[in-house]
Structures are given as structure tokens and as C-alpha cells.
CSV table of C-alpha atoms and ligand atoms in Angstrom, one decimal:
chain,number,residue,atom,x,y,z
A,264,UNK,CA,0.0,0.0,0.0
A,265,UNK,CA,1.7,3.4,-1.4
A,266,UNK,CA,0.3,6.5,1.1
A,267,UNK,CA,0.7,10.0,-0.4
A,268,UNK,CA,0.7,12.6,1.7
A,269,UNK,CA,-0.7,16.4,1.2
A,270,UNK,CA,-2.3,15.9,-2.0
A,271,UNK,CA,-4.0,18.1,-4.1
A,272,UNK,CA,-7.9,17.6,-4.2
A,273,UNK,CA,-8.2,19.5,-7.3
A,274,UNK,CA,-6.8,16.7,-9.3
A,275,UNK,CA,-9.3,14.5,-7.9
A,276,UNK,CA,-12.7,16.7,-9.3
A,277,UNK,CA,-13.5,17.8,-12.4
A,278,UNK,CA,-14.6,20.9,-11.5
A,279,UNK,CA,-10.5,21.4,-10.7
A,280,UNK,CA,-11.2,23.3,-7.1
A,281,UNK,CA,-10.7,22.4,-3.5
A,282,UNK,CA,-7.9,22.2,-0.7
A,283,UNK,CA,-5.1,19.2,0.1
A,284,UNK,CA,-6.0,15.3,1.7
A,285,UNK,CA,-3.9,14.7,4.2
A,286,UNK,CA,-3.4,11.1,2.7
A,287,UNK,CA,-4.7,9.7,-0.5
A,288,UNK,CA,-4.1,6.1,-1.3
A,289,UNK,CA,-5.2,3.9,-4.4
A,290,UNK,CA,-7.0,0.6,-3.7
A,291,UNK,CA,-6.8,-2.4,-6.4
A,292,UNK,CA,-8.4,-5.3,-4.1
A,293,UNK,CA,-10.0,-6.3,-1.1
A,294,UNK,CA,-7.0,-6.9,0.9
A,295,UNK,CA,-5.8,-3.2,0.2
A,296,UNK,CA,-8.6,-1.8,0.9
A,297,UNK,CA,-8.5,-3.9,4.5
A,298,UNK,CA,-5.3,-2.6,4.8
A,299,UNK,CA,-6.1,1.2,4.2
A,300,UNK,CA,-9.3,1.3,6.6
A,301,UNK,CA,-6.7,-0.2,9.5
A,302,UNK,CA,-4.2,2.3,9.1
A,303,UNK,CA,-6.6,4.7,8.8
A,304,UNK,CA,-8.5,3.5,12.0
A,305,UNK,CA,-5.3,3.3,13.7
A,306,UNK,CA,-5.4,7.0,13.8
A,307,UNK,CA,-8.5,7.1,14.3
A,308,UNK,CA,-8.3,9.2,10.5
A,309,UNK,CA,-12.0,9.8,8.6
A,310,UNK,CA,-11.8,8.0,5.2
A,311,UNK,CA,-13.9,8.7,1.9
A,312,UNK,CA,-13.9,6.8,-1.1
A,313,UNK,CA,-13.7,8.0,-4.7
A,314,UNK,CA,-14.1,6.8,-8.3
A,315,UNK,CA,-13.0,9.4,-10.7
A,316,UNK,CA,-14.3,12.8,-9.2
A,317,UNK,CA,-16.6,13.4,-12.1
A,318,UNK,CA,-19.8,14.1,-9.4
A,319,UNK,CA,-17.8,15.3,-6.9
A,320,UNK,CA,-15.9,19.1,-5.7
A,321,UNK,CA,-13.8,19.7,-2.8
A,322,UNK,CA,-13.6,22.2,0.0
A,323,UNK,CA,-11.4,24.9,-0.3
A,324,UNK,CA,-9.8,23.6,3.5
A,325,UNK,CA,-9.7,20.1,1.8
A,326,UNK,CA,-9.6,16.9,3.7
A,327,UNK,CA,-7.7,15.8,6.8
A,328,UNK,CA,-8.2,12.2,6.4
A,329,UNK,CA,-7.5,9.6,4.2
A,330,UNK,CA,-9.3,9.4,0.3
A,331,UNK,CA,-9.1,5.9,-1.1
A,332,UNK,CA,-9.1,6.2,-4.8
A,333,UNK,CA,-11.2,2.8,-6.1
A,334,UNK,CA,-9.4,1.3,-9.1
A,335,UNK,CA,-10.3,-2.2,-8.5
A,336,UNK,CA,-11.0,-3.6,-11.8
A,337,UNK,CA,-12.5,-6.8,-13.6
A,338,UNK,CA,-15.1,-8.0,-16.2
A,339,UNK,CA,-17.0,-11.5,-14.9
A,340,UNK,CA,-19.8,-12.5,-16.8
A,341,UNK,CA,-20.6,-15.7,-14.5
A,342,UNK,CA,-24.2,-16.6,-16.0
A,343,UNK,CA,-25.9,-16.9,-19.0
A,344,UNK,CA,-28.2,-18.3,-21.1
A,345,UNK,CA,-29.5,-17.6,-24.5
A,346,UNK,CA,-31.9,-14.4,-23.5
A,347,UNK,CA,-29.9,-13.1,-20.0
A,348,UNK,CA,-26.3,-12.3,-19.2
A,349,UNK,CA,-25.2,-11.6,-15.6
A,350,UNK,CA,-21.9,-9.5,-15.2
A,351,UNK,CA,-19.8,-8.7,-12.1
A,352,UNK,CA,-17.8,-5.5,-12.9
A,353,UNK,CA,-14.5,-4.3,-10.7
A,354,UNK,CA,-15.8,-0.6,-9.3
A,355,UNK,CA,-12.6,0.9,-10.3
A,356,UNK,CA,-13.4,0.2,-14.2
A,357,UNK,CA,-13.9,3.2,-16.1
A,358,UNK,CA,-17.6,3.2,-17.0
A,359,UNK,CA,-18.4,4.0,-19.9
A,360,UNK,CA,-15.3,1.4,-21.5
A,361,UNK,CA,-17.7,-1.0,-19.3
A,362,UNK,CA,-21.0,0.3,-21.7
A,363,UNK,CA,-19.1,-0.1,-25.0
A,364,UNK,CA,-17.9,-3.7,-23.9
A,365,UNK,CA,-21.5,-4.9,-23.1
A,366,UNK,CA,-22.9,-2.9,-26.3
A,367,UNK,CA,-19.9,-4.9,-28.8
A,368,UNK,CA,-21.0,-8.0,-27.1
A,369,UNK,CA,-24.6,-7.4,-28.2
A,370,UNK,CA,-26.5,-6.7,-25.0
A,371,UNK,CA,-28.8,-4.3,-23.9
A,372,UNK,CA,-29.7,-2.8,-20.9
A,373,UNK,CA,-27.2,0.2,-19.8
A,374,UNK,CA,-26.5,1.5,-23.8
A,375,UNK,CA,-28.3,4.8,-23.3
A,376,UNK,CA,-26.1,5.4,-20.3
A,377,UNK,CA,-22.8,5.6,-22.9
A,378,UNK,CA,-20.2,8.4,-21.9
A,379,UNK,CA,-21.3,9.4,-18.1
A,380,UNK,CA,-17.7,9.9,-16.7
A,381,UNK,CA,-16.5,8.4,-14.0
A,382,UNK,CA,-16.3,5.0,-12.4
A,383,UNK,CA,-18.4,1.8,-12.3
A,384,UNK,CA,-18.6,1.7,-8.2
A,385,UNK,CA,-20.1,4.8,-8.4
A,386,UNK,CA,-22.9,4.3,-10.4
A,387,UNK,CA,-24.9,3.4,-7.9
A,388,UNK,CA,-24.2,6.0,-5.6
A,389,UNK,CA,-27.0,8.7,-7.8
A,390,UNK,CA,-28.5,5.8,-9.2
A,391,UNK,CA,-27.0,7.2,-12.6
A,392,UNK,CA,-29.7,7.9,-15.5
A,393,UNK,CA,-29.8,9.3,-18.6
A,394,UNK,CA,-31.9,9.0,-22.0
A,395,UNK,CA,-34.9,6.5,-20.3
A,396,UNK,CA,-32.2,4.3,-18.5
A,397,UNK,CA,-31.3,4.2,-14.9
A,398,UNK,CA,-28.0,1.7,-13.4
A,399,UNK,CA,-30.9,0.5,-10.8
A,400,UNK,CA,-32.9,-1.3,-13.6
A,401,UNK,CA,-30.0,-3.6,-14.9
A,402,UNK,CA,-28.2,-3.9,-10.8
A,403,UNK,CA,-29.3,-7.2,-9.3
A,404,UNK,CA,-26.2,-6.7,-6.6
A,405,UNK,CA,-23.9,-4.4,-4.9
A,406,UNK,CA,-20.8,-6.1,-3.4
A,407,UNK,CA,-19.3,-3.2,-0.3
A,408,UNK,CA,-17.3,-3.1,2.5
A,409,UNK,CA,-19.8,-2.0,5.4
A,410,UNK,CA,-17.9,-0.3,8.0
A,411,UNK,CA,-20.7,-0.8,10.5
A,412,UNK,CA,-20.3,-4.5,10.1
A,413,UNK,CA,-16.7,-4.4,9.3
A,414,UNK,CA,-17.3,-7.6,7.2
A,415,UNK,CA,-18.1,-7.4,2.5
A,416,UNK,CA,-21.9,-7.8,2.2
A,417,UNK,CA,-23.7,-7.8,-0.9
A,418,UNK,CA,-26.7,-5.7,-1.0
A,419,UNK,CA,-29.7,-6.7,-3.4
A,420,UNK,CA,-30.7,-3.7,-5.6
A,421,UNK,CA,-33.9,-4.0,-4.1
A,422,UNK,CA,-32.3,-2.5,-0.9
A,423,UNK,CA,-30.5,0.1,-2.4
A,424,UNK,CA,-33.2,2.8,-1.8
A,425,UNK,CA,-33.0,3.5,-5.1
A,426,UNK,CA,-34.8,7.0,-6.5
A,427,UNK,CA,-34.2,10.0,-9.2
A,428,UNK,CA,-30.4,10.6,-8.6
A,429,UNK,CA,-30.5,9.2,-5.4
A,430,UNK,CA,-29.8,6.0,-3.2
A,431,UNK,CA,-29.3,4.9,0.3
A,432,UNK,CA,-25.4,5.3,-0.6
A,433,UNK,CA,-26.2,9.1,-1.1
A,434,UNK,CA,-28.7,9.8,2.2
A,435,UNK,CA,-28.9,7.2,4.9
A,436,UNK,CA,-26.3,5.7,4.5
A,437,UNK,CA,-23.9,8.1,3.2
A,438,UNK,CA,-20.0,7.1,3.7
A,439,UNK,CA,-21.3,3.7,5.4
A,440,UNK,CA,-20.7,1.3,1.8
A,441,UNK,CA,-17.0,1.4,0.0
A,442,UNK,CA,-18.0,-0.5,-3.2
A,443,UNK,CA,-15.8,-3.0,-4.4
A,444,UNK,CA,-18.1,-4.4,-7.7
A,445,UNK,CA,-21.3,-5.0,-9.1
A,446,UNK,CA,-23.0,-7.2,-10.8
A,447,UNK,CA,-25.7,-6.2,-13.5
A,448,UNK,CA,-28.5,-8.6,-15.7
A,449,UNK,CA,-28.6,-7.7,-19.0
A,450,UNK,CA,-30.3,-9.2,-21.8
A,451,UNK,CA,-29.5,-10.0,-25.6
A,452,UNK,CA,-33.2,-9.2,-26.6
A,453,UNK,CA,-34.4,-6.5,-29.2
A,454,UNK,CA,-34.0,-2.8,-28.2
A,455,UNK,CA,-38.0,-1.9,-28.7
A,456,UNK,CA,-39.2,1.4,-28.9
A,457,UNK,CA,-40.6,3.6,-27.7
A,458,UNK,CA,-37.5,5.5,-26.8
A,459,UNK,CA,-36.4,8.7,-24.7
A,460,UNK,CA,-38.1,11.3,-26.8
A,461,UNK,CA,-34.7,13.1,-27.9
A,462,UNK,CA,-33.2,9.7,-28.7
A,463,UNK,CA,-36.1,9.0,-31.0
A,464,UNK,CA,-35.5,12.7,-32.6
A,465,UNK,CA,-32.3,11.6,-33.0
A,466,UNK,CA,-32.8,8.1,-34.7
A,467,UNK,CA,-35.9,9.7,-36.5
A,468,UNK,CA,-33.6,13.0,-38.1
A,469,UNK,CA,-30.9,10.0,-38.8
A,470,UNK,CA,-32.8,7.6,-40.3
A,471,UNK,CA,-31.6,4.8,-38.0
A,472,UNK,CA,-33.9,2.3,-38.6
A,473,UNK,CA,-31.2,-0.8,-37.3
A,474,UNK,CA,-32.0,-0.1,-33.4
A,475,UNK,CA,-29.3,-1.9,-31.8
A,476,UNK,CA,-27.1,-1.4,-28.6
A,477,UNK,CA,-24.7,0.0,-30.8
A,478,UNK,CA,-26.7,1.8,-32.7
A,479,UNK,CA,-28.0,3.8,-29.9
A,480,UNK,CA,-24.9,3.9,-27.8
A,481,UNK,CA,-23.3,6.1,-31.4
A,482,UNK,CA,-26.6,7.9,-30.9
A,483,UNK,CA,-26.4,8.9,-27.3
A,484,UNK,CA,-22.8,9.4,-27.8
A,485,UNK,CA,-23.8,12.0,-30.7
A,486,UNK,CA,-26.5,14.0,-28.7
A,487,UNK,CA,-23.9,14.2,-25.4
A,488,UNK,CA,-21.0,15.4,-27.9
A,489,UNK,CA,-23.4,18.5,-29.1
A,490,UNK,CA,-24.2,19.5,-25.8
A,491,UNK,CA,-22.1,18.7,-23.1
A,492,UNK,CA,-18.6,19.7,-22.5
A,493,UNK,CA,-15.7,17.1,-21.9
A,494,UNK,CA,-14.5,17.2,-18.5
A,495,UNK,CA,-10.8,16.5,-19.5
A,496,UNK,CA,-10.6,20.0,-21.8
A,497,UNK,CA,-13.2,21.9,-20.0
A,498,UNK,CA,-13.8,22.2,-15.9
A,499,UNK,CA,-17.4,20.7,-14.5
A,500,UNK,CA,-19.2,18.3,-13.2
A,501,UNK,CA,-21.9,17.9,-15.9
A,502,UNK,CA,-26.0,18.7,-14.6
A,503,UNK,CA,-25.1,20.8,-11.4
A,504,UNK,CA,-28.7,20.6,-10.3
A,505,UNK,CA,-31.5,18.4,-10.3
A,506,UNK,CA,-35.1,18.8,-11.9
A,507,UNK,CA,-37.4,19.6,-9.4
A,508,UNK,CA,-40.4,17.2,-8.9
A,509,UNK,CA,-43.4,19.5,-7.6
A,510,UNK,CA,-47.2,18.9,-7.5
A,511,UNK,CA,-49.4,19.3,-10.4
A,512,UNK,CA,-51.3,21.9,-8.2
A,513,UNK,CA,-47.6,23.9,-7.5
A,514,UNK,CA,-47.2,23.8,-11.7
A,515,UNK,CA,-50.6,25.3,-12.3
A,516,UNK,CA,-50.1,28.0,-9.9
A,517,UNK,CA,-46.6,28.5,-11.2
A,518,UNK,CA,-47.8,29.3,-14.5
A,519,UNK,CA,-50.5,31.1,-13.6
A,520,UNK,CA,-48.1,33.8,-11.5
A,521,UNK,CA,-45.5,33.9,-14.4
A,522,UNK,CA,-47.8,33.5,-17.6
A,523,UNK,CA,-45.2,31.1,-18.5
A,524,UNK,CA,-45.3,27.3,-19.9
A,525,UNK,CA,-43.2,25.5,-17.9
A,526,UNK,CA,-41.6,22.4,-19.6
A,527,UNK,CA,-42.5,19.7,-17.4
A,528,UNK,CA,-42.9,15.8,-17.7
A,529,UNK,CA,-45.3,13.9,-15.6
A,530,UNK,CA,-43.6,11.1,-13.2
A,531,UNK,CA,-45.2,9.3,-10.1
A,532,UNK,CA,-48.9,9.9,-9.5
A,533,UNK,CA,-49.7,13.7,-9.3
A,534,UNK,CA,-46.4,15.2,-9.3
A,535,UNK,CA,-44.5,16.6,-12.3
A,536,UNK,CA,-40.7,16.6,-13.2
A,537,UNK,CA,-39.7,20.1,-14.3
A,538,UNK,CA,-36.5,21.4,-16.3
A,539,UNK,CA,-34.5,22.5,-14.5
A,540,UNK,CA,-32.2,23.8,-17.6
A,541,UNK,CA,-35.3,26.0,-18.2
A,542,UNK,CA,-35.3,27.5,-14.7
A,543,UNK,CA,-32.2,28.7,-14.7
A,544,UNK,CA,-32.2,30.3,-18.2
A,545,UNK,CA,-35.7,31.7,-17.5
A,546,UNK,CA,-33.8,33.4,-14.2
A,547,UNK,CA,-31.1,35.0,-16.3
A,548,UNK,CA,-28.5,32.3,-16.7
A,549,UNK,CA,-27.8,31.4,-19.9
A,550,UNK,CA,-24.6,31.3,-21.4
A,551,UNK,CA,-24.2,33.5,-18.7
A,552,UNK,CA,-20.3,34.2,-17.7
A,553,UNK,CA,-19.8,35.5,-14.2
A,554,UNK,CA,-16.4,38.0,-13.7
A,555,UNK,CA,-16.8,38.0,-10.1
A,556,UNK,CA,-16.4,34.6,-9.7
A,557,UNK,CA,-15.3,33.1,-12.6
A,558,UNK,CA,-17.8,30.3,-13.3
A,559,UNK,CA,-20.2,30.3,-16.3
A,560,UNK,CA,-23.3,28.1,-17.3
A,561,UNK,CA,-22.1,25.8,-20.7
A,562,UNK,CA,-23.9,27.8,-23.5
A,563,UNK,CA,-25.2,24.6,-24.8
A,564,UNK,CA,-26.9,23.1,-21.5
A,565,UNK,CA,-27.8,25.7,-19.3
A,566,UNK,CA,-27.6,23.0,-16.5
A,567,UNK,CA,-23.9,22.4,-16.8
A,568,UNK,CA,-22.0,25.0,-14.4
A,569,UNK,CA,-18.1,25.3,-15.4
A,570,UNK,CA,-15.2,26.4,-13.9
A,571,UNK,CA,-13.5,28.9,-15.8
A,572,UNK,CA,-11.2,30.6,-13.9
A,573,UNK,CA,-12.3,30.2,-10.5
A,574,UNK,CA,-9.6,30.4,-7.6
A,575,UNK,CA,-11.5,28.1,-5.1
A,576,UNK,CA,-14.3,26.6,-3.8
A,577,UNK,CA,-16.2,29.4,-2.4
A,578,UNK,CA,-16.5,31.1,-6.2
A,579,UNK,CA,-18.0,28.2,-6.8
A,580,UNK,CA,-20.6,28.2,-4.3
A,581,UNK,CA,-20.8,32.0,-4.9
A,582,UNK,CA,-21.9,31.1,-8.2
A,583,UNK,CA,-24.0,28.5,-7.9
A,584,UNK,CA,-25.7,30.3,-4.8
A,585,UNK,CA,-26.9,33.6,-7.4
A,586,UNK,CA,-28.8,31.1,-9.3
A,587,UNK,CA,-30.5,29.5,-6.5
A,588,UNK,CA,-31.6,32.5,-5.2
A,589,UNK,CA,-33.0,34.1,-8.9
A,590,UNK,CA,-34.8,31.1,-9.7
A,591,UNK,CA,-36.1,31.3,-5.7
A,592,UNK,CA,-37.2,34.7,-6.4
A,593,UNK,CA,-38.7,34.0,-10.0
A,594,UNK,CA,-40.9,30.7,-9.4
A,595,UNK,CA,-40.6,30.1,-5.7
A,596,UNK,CA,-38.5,26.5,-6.2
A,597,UNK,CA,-35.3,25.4,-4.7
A,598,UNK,CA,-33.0,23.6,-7.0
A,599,UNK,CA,-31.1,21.0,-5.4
A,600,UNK,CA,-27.7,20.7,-6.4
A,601,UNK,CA,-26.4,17.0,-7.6
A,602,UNK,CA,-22.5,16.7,-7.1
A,603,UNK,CA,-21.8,16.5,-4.1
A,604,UNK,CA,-19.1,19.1,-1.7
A,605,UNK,CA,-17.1,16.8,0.1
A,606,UNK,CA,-16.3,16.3,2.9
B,1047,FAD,C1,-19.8,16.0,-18.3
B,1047,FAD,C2,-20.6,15.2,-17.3
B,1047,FAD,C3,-21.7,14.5,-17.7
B,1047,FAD,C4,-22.4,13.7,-16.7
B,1047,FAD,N1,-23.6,13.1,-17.1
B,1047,FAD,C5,-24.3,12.4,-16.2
B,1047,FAD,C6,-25.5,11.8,-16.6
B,1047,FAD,O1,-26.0,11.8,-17.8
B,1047,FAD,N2,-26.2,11.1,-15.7
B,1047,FAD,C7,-25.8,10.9,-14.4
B,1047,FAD,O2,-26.5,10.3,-13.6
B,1047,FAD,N3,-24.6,11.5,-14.0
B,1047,FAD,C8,-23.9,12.2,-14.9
B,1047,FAD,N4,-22.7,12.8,-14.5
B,1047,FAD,C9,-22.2,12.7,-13.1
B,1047,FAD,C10,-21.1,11.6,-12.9
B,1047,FAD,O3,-20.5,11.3,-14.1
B,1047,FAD,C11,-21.7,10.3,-12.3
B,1047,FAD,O4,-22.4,10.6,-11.0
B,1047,FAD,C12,-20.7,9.2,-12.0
B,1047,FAD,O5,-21.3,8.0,-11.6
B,1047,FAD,C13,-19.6,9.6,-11.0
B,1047,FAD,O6,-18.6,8.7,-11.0
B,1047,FAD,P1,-17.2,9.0,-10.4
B,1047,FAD,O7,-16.4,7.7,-10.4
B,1047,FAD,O8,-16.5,10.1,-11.0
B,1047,FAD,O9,-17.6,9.3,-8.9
B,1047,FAD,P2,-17.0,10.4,-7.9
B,1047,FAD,O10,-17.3,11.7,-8.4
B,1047,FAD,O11,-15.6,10.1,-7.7
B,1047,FAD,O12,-17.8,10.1,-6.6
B,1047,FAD,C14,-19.2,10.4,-6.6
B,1047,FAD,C15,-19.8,9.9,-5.2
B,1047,FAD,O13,-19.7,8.5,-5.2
B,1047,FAD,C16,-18.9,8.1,-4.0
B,1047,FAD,N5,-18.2,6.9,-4.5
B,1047,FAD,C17,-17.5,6.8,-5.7
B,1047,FAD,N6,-17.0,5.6,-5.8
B,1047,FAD,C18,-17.4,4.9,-4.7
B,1047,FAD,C19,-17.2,3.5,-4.3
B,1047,FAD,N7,-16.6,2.6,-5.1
B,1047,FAD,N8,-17.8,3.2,-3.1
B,1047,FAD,C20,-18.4,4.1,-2.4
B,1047,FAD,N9,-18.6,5.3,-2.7
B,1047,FAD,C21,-18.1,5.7,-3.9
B,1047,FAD,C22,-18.1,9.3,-3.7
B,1047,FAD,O14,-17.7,9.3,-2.3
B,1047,FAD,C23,-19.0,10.4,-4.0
B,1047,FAD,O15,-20.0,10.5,-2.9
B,1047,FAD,C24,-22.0,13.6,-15.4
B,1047,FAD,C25,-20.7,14.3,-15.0
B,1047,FAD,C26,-20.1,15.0,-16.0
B,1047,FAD,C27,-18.8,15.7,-15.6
């Protein structure tokens, strides 16, 4: 085990910002990571786990304990059958060379989720989603080292409190599970429609009439590419907020007080998910470029806050605290933000 000492946190965000760990170590198996959680509880040290700090920004006084860096990897499938495919996948592997694997192999189930940055283990964490798929639909297990218990459990996704962006990894439970792999069913069956509605656009203005996994992995792949920026040229930590879910009621009276249509979509029973791109470029925010703090909103997703030439933390939350407040003022909702400040 190779322990570096006063490290820079920066280098461990995309959005580049935040103060030093005291110790940062990398972890490539289970003994390791047994190894790293003694020494640090030798010294009675706090210890956070990371993928590959694509949902994640640091405070400016950083960290005094000990970040383990998860790059345990590995690509098991250990069941199949003509129609299902079950896959245990090291946490450490980069994601998304995890979606193009399963989509060359044939299978479906995680194809739309092509390009989220970052690393498997994680995925849970936010339950990651994007274009109609969500990691909790395809997870059957989570394998983790509880630190309650002390002891690897594996967790059943049906006990992963899985919601929008959220899980019992992110709320309840928060720094209790360090994931070590996961296992996912996917399937070999045909991709049938319908589809997200700006995937279908998408095949539709194509003509992509061959709807495969790869087919709509080069899709999804296509759409992200026009509108969201690449963390390794440009600073950020992709959708900084969430959409707000808010009563049909609280919609109608919104758009009555603002004579505006809100873009909305309707989810569970009653409530409504709103854009939350919408909100902030109806409070001012678009493309908007911020001298005071040097942050801007990504002209092409309004969502996306980046780090342009910010000197620390607190521009950031400077930044992102404006836009809370001007879409407070204008419609009377909170947005919630999505990556999360650590520690
Ligand atoms: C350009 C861009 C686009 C994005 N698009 C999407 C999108 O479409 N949909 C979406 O859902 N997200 C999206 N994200 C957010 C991000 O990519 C995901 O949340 C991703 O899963 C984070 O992975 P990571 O390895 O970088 O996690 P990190 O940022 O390193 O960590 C995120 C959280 O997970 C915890 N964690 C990480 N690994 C482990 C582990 N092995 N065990 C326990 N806890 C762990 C960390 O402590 C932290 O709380 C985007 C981000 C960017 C920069």
C-alpha cells in the first residue's frame, strides 16, 4: 500500500477546485482496501472513497483524512443463457469502456447510459440515468465493504433505496458502503421502442432504422457530444442541479403567476418533473459568464455549471448560490444541487 501525503484535491474533481488530503491512497483489491481502513482507524483518520471525481468538488480547507481512490477492476460474466447475461464488474473500471464492452458483445440494458464519466462503483451511488435508463434497472447486486459490520456484504438492488439521482449510498447511508463491484442482468433481446423522446428525434432526423445497442450507444454518444462539455478540456461536473419534482397543483399556480409554460414531464402519481435547464435560463443564466467569480453556465446546456477561472471553492458556491436565489425569487422552487461538496 503506497500512502501520499498532502495531495492536491483538485486533481481529484472535475470541476479542478478544493484544498489538500492529508493522505490519498489507491485501492486495487479487497486486501488493500483492509489494509487502508486499519491504518486509517489506527489513527483514528475519517476515510472517503472515490471513483474518478466526475460528481464530486472539494472544499477549499480540503480533507484531513484519508481518500481511497477505487481502481479495482475486472469483467466477470458468470451466468448466461441464450436471453440473459449476468456481469460482475470491478468498481474501479472506467464506465463507460464498461457500456461499450457490453454494447460490442450485443447486450442491452445500460446502452443509453454511454459516456457518463466516471467510475463503475459509483454508479450506484445517484443511481446514474440518462436517455430513459437508470444503473438500478439492470443492478441485481452491490458487493461493499460495510464499515458498521466491518465484514463485504452484498446488498440486493432492491435494498439500495434507489430513487431519481438518489440511493441509500447518497442519504442514509452516506459514507457507510465502500464498493468494491457490481454485478448487472442484461439481456440479448431486441432494443424496442418507444425511446427517450430526444433519442427518437435523434434516430428519427438520422434515419436509424437498425436499433441496436450500438446503434443507440453512437446515438447517445452523438447527442452528449453536441451539448455537453468534456471534463478532460473543460472544468465541471456535468447537470449541477436536479429537476425539481413539484405537485401538479404547485405547476398550475406557477404558470399562472409567471404567464409562462413550464416544460415539465409527468412522473409518479400527481407530481411533475420540471427542467431544471429551463429554470435557470428563465432566471437570467444562460450562457451567462460571471467576472466576479469566474464560473459560467455551458452555453449549450444551461444545467452544466463550469469552472472557468475560478480560484476556489467558495467562487463556486458563490456562483452556484446567485442562481439558487434568482430562480427562488422568480418561481418560488429550490433547486437541489447534484454533485456533491465533500467532505
Ligand atoms: C460531463 C458530465 C456529464 C455527466 N452526465 C451524467 C448523466 O448523464 N447522468 C448521471 O447520472 N450522472 C452524470 N454525471 C455525473 C457523474 O458522471 C456520475 O455521477 C458518475 O457516476 C460519477 O462517477 P465517479 O467515479 O466520477 O464518482 P466520484 O465523483 O468520484 O464520486 C461520486 C460519489 O460517489 C462516491 N463513490 C465513488 N466511488 C465509490 C465507491 N466505489 N464506493 C463508495 N462510494 C463511492 C463518492 O464518495 C461520492 O460521494 C456527469 C458528469 C459530468 C462531468
Amino acid at each position: 500500500m503506497n500512502i501520499f501525503h498532502g495531495v492536491t484535491l483538485a486533481d481529484f474533481s472535475t470541476m479542478r477546485l478544493g484544498g489538500p488530503a492529508a493522505h490519498l491512497t489507491e485501492i486495487h483489491n479487497h486486501t488493500e482496501l483492509q489494509e487502508a481502513l486499519a491504518w486509517a482507524s489506527a489513527q483514528t483518520l475519517p476515510v472517503i472513497m472515490i471513483g474518478g471525481g466526475s460528481n464530486i468538488f472539494w472544499r477549499d480547507e480540503g480533507f484531513a483524512g484519508l481518500v481511497l481512490v477505487n481502481k479495482i477492476v475486472g469483467y466477470e460474466v458468470f451466468e448466461e443463457d441464450e436471453q440473459n447475461v449476468y456481469v460482475t464488474i470491478g468498481a474501479g473500471e472506467n464506465w463507460d469502456s464498461v457500456v461499450a464492452r457490453t454494447v460490442e458483445a450485443g447486450l442491452t440494458g445500460i446502452e443509453t447510459l454511454s459516456l457518463i464519466p466516471g467510475s463503475t462503483g459509483a454508479t450506484p451511488i445517484q443511481n446514474v440515468g440518462a436517455y430513459g435508463q437508470e444503473i438500478a434497472q439492470s443492478l441485481t447486486t452491490v458487493e461493499a465493504f460495510d464499515v458498521q459490520a466491518n465484514s463485504l456484504v452484498n446488498i440486493p438492488a432492491t435494498d439500495c433505496g434507489f430513487g431519481y439521482r438518489t440511493s441509500r449510498f447518497k442519504t442514509t447511508d452516506r459514507g457507510r458502503f465502500f464498493i468494491t463491484h457490481i454485478t448487472l442482468h442484461l439481456s440479448r433481446g431486441k432494443l424496442q421502442p418507444p425511446f427517450y423522446p430526444a433519442l427518437q428525434q435523434y434516430l428519427t432526423d438520422h434515419n436509424v432504422s437498425d436499433i441496436t445497442p450500438a446503434t443507440v450507444r453512437q446515438a447517445v454518444i452523438a447527442i452528449r457530444n453536441s451539448k455537453l462539455p468534456d471534463p478532460a478540456l473543460v472544468a465541471n461536473n456535468g447537470s449541477f442541479f436536479a429537476n425539481p419534482i413539484i405537485s401538479q397543483g404547485q405547476l398550475t399556480q406557477i404558470q399562472a403567476d409567471t404567464s409562462l409554460t413550464v416544460p415539465h414531464w409527468p412522473t409518479q402519481e400527481n407530481l411533475v418533473k420540471i427542467s431544471a435547464a429551463w429554470l435557470v435560463e428563465q432566471a437570467g443564466f444562460k450562457d451567462f459568464h460571471d467576472p466576479e467569480t469566474g464560473m459560467a453556465t455551458w452555453a449549450k446546456q444551461s444545467l452544466v455549471l463550469v469552472n472557468e477561472s475560478a480560484q476556489s471553492t467558495a467562487h463556486l458556491l458563490a456562483f452556484k448560490q446567485k442562481i439558487v436565489d434568482a430562480v427562488q425569487a422568480k418561481f418560488g422552487i429550490t433547486l437541489q444541487q447534484e454533485p456533491e461538496l465533500l467532505p
